[in-house]
PDB file of C-alpha atoms in Angstrom:
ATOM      1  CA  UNK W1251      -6.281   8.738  -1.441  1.00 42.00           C
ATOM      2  CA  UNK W1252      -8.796   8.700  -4.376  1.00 44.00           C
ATOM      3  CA  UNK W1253      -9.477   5.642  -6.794  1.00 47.00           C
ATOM      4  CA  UNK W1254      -6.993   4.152  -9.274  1.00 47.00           C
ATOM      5  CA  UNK W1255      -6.094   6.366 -12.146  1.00 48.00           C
ATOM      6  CA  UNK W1256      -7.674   5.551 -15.582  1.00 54.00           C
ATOM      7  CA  UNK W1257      -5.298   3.098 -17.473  1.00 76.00           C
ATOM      8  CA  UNK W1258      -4.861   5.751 -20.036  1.00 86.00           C
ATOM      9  CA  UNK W1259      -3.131   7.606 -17.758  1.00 89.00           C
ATOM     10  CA  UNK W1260      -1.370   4.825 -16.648  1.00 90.00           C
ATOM     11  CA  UNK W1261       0.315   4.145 -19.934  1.00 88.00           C
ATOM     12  CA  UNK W1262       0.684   7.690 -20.807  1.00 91.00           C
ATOM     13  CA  UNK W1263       2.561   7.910 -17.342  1.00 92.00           C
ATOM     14  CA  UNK W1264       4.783   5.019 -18.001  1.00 90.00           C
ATOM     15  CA  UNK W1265       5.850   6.447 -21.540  1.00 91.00           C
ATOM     16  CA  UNK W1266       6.661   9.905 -19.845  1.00 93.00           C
ATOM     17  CA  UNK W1267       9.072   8.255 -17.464  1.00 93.00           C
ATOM     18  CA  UNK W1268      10.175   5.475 -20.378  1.00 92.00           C
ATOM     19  CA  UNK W1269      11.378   9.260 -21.489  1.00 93.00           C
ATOM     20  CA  UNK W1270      13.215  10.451 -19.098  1.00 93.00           C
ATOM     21  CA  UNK W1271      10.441  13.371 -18.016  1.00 93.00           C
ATOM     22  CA  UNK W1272      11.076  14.750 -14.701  1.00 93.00           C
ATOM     23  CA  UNK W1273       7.811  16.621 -14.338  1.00 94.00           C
ATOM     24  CA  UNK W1274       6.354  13.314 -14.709  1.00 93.00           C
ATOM     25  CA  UNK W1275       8.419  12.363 -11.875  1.00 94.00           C
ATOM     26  CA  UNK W1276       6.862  14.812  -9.706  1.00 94.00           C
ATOM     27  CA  UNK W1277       3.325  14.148 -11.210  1.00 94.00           C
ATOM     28  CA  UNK W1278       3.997  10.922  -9.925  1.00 94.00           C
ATOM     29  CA  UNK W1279       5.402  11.823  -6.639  1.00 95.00           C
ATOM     30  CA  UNK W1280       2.413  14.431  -5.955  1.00 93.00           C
ATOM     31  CA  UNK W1281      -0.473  11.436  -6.346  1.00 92.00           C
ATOM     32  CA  UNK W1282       1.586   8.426  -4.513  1.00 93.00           C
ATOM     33  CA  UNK W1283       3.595   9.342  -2.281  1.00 93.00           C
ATOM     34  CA  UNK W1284       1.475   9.922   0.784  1.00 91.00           C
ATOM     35  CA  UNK W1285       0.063   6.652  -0.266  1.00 90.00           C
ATOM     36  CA  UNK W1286       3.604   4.800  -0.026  1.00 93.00           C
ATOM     37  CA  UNK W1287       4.872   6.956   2.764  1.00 93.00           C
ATOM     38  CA  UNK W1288       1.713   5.973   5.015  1.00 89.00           C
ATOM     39  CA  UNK W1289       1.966   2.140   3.973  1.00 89.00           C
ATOM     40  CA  UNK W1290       5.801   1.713   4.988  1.00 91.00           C
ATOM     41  CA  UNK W1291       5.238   3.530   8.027  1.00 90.00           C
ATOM     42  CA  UNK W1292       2.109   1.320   8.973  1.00 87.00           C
ATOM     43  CA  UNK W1293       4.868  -1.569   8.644  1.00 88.00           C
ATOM     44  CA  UNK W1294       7.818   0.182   9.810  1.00 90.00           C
ATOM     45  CA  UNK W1295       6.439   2.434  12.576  1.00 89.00           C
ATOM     46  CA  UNK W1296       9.048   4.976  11.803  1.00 90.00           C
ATOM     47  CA  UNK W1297       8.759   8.494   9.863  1.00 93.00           C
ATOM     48  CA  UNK W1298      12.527   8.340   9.296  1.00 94.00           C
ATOM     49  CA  UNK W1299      12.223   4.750   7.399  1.00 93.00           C
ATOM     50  CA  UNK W1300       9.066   5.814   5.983  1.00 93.00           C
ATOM     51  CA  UNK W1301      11.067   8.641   4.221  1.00 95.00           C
ATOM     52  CA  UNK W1302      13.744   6.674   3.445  1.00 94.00           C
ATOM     53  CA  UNK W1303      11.274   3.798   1.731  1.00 94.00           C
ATOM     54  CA  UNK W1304       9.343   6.422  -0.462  1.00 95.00           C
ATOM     55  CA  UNK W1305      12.676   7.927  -1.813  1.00 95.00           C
ATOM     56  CA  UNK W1306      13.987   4.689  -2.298  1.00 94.00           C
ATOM     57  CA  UNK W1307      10.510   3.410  -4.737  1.00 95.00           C
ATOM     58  CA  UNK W1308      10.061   6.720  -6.329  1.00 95.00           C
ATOM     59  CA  UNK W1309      13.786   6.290  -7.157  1.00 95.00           C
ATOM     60  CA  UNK W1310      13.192   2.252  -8.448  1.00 94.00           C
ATOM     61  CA  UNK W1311      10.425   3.809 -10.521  1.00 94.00           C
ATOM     62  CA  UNK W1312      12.508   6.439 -11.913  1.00 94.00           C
ATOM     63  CA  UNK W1313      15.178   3.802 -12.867  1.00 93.00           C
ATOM     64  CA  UNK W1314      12.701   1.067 -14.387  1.00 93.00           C
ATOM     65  CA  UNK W1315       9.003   2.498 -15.316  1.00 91.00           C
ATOM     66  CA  UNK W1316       9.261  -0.646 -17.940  1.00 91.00           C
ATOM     67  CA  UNK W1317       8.748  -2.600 -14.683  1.00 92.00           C
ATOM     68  CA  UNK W1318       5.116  -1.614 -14.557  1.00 91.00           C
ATOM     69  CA  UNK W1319       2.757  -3.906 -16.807  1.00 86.00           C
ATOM     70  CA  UNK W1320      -0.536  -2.006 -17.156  1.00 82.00           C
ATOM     71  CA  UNK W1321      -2.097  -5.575 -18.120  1.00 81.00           C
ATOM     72  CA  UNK W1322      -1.535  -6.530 -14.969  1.00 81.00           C
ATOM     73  CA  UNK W1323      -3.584  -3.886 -13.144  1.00 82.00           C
ATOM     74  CA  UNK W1324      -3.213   0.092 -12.245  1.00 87.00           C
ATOM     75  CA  UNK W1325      -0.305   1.719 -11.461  1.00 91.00           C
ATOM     76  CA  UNK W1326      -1.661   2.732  -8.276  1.00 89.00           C
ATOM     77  CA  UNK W1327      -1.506  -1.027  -7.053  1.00 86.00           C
ATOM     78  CA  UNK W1328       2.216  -1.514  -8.885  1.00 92.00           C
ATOM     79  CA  UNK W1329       3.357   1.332  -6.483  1.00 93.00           C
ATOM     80  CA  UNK W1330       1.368   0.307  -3.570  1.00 90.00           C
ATOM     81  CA  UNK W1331       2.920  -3.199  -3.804  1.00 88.00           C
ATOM     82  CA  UNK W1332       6.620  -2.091  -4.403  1.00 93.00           C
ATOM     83  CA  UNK W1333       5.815   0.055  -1.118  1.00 92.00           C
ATOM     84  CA  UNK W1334       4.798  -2.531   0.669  1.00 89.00           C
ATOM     85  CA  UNK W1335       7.257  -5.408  -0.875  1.00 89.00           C
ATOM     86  CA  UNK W1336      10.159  -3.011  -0.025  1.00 91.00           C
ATOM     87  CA  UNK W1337       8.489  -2.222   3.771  1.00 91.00           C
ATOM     88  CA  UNK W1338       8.046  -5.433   4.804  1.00 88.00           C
ATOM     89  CA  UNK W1339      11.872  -6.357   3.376  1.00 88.00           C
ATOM     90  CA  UNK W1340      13.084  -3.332   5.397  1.00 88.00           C
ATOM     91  CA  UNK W1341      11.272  -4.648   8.503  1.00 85.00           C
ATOM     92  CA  UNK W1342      12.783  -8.417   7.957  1.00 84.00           C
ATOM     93  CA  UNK W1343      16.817  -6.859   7.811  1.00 83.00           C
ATOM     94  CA  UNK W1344      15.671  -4.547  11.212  1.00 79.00           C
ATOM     95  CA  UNK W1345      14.724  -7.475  12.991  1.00 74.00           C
ATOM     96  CA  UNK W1346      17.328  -9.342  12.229  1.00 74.00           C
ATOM     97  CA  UNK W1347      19.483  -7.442  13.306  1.00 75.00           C
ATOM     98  CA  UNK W1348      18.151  -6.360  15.988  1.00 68.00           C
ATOM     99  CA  UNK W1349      17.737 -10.096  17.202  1.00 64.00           C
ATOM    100  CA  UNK W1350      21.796 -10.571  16.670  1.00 65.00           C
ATOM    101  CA  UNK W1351      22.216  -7.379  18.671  1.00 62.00           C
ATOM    102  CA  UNK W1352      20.030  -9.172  21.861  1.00 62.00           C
ATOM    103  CA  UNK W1353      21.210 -12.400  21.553  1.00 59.00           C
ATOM    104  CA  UNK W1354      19.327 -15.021  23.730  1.00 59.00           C
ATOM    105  CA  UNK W1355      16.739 -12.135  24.814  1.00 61.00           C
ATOM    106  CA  UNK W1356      15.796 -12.104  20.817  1.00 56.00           C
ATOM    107  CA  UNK W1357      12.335 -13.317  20.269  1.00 59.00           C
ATOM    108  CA  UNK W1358      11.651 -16.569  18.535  1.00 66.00           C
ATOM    109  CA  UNK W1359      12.075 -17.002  14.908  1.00 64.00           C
ATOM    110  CA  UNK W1360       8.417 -18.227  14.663  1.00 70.00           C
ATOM    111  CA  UNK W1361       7.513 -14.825  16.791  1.00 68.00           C
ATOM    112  CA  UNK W1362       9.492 -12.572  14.868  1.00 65.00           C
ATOM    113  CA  UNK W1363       7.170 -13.977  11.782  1.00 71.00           C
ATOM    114  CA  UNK W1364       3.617 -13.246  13.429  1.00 72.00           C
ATOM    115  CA  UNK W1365       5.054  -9.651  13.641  1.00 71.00           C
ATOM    116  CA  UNK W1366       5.914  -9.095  10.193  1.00 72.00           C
ATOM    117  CA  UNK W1367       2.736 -10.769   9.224  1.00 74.00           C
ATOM    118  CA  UNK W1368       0.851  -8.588  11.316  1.00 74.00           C
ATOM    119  CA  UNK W1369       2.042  -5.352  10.387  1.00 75.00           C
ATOM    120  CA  UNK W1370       1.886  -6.470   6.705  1.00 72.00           C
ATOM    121  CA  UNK W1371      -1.746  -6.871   7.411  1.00 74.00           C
ATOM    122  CA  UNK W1372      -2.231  -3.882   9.378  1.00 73.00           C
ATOM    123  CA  UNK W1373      -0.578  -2.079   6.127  1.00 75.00           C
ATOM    124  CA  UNK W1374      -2.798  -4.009   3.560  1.00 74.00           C
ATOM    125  CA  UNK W1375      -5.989  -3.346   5.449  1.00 75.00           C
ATOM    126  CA  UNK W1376      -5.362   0.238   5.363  1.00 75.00           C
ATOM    127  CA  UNK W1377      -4.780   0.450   1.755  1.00 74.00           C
ATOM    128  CA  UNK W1378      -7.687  -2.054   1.326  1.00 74.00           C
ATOM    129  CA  UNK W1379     -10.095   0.414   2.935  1.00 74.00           C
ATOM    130  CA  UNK W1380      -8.364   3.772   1.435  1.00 72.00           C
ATOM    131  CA  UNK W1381      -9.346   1.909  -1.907  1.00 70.00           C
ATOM    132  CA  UNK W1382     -12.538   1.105  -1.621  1.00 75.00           C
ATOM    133  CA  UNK W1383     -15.333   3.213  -3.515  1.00 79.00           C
ATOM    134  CA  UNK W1384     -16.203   5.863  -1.177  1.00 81.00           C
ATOM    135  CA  UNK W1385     -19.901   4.155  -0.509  1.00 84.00           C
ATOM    136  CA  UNK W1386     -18.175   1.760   1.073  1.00 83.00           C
ATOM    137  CA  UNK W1387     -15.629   3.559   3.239  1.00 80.00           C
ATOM    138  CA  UNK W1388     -18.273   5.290   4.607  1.00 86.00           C
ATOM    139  CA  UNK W1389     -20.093   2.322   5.400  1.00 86.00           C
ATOM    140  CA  UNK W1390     -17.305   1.036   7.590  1.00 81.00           C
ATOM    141  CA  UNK W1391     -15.622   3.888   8.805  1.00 81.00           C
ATOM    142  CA  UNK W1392     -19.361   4.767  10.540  1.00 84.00           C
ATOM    143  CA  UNK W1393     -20.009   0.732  11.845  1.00 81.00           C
ATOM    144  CA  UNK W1394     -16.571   0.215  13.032  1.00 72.00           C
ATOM    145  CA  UNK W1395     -14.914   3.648  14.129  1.00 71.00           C
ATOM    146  CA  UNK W1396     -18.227   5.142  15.311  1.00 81.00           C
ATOM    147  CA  UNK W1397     -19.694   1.599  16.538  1.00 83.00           C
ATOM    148  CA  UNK W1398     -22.967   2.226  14.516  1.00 85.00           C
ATOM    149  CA  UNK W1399     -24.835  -0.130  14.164  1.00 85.00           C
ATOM    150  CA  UNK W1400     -26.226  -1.260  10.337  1.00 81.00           C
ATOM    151  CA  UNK W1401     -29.774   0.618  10.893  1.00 89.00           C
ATOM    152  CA  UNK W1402     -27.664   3.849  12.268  1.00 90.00           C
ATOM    153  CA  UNK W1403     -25.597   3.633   9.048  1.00 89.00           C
ATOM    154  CA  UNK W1404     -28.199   3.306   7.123  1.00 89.00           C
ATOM    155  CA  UNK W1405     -29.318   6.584   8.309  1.00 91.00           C
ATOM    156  CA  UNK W1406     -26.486   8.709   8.403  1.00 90.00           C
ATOM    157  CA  UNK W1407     -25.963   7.493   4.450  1.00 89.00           C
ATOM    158  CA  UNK W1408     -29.276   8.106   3.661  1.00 92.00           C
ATOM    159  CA  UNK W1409     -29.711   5.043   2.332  1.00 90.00           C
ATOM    160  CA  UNK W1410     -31.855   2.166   2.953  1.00 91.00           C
ATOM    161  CA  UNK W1411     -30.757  -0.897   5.632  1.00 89.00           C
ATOM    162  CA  UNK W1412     -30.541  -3.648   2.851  1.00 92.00           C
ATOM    163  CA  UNK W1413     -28.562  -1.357   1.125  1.00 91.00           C
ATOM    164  CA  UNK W1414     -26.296  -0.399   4.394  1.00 87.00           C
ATOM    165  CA  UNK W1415     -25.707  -4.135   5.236  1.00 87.00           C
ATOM    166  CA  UNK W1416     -24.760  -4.773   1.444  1.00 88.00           C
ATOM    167  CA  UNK W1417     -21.995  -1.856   1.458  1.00 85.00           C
ATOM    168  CA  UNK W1418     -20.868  -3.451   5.077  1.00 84.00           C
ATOM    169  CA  UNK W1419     -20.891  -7.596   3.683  1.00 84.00           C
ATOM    170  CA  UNK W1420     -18.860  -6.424   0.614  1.00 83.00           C
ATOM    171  CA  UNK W1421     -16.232  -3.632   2.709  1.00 79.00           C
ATOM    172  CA  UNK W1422     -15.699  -6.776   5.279  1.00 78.00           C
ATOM    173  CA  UNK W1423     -15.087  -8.908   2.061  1.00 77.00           C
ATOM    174  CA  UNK W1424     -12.754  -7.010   0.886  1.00 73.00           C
ATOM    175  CA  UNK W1425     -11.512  -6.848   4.204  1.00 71.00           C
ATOM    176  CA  UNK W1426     -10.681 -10.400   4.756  1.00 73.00           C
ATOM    177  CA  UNK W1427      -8.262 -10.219   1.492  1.00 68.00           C
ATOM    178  CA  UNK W1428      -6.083  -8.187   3.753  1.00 63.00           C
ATOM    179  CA  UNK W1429      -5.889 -11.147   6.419  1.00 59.00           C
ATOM    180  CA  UNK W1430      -5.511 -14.132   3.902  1.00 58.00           C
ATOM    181  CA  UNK W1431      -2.774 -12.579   2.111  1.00 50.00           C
ATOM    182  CA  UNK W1432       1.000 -13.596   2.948  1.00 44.00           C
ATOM    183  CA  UNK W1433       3.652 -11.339   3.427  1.00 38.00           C
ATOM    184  CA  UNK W1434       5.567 -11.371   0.455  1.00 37.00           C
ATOM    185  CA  UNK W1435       9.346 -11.608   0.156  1.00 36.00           C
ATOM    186  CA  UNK W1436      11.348  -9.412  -1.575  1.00 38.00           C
ATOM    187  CA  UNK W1437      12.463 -10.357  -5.272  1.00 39.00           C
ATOM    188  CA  UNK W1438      13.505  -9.150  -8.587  1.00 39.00           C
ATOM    189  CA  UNK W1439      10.918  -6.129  -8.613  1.00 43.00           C
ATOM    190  CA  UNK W1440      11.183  -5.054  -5.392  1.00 46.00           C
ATOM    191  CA  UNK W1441      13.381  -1.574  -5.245  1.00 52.00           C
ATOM    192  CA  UNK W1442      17.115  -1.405  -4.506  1.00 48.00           C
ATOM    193  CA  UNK W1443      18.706   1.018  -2.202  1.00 43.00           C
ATOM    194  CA  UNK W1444      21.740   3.143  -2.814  1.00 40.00           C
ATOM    195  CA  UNK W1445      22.508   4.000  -6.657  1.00 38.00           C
ATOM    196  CA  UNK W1446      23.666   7.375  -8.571  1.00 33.00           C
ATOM    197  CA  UNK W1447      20.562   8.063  -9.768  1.00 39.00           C
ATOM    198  CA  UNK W1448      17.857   7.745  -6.299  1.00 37.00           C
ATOM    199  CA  UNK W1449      16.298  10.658  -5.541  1.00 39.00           C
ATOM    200  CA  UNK W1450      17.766  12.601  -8.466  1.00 36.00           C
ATOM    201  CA  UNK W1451      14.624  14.840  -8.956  1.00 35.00           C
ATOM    202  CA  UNK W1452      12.766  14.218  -5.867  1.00 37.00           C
TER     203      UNK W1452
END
């Protein structure tokens, strides 16, 4: 997935849905939803509620593109966080349930937590690193999934080592966001299942 869109296309997206325009529907569908799919099924670990996730935010969006504030940041992160938002609400009613279903075999209340929490952070890491500027993907993606070290990074990128260990400190900054963040419950913005008009022209 490539960088945030420009705010002017932002806005100019938002007024295209405010309008009713399917294309810009599909627009909108062809840049996000591999982004959204591969989020809810980081948290979900299914394919089937992956697909059922990105039709039902595609369908929220289609229903309320006032929802999105471009002051408060790209639409690229409003989508990624109703993803997410509506994942890790999904994954809450699963266990539940699934907990009633096994009775006094269900797993703790307090362990059912620590696995939301980690596969909200699993989720937000990815999306962390599939957001970063593509110096500093490369960065990590060579130290950590290739086991480089900082002076073999350095020379793969062509770059110098001060310059290697800089992209590395700042990827492993943003990082960290990932771990200190709290899954979120749902609320007022997160999307709604069901509804005439879901998956209309998806």
């Amino acid at each position: 997935m490539g960088h945030d869109a420009p705010p002017r296309w932002d806005r100019r997206m938002q007024q295209r849905l405010a309008r009713g325009e399917a294309a810009a529907l599909g627009e909108l569908y062809d840049r996000f939803a591999s982004l959204v799919h591969s989020l809810a099924r980081r948290v979900l670990g299914s394919e089937t509620a992956a697909d059922r996730i990105t039709r039902e935010v595609f369908g929220y969006i289609w229903e309320n593109p006032d929802s999105y504030d471009p002051k408060q940041g790209s639409l690229r992160s409003w989508v990624a966080q109703l993803a997410h938002r509506q994942s890790v609400h999904r994954l809450r009613q699963a266990e539940a349930a699934s907990a009633l279903d096994r009775g006094q075999d269900a797993p703790e209340p307090a362990e059912l937590e620590r696995q939301i929490r980690e596969a909200s952070t699993a989720a937000r890491a990815d999306y962390i690193v599939t957001s970063m500027p593509a110096p500093l993907r490369a960065a990590l993606e060579l130290a950590y999934f290739q086991r480089r070290d900082y002076r073999q990074t350095a020379a793969d990128l062509g770059v110098t080592e001060d310059e290697a260990r800089r992209r590395l400190r700042l990827g492993l900054q943003l990082l960290s966001t990932a771990h200190n963040h709290q899954a979120l419950p749902p609320d007022r913005t997160a999307p709604r299942p069901s509804g005439p008009g879901y998956g209309r022209h998806l």
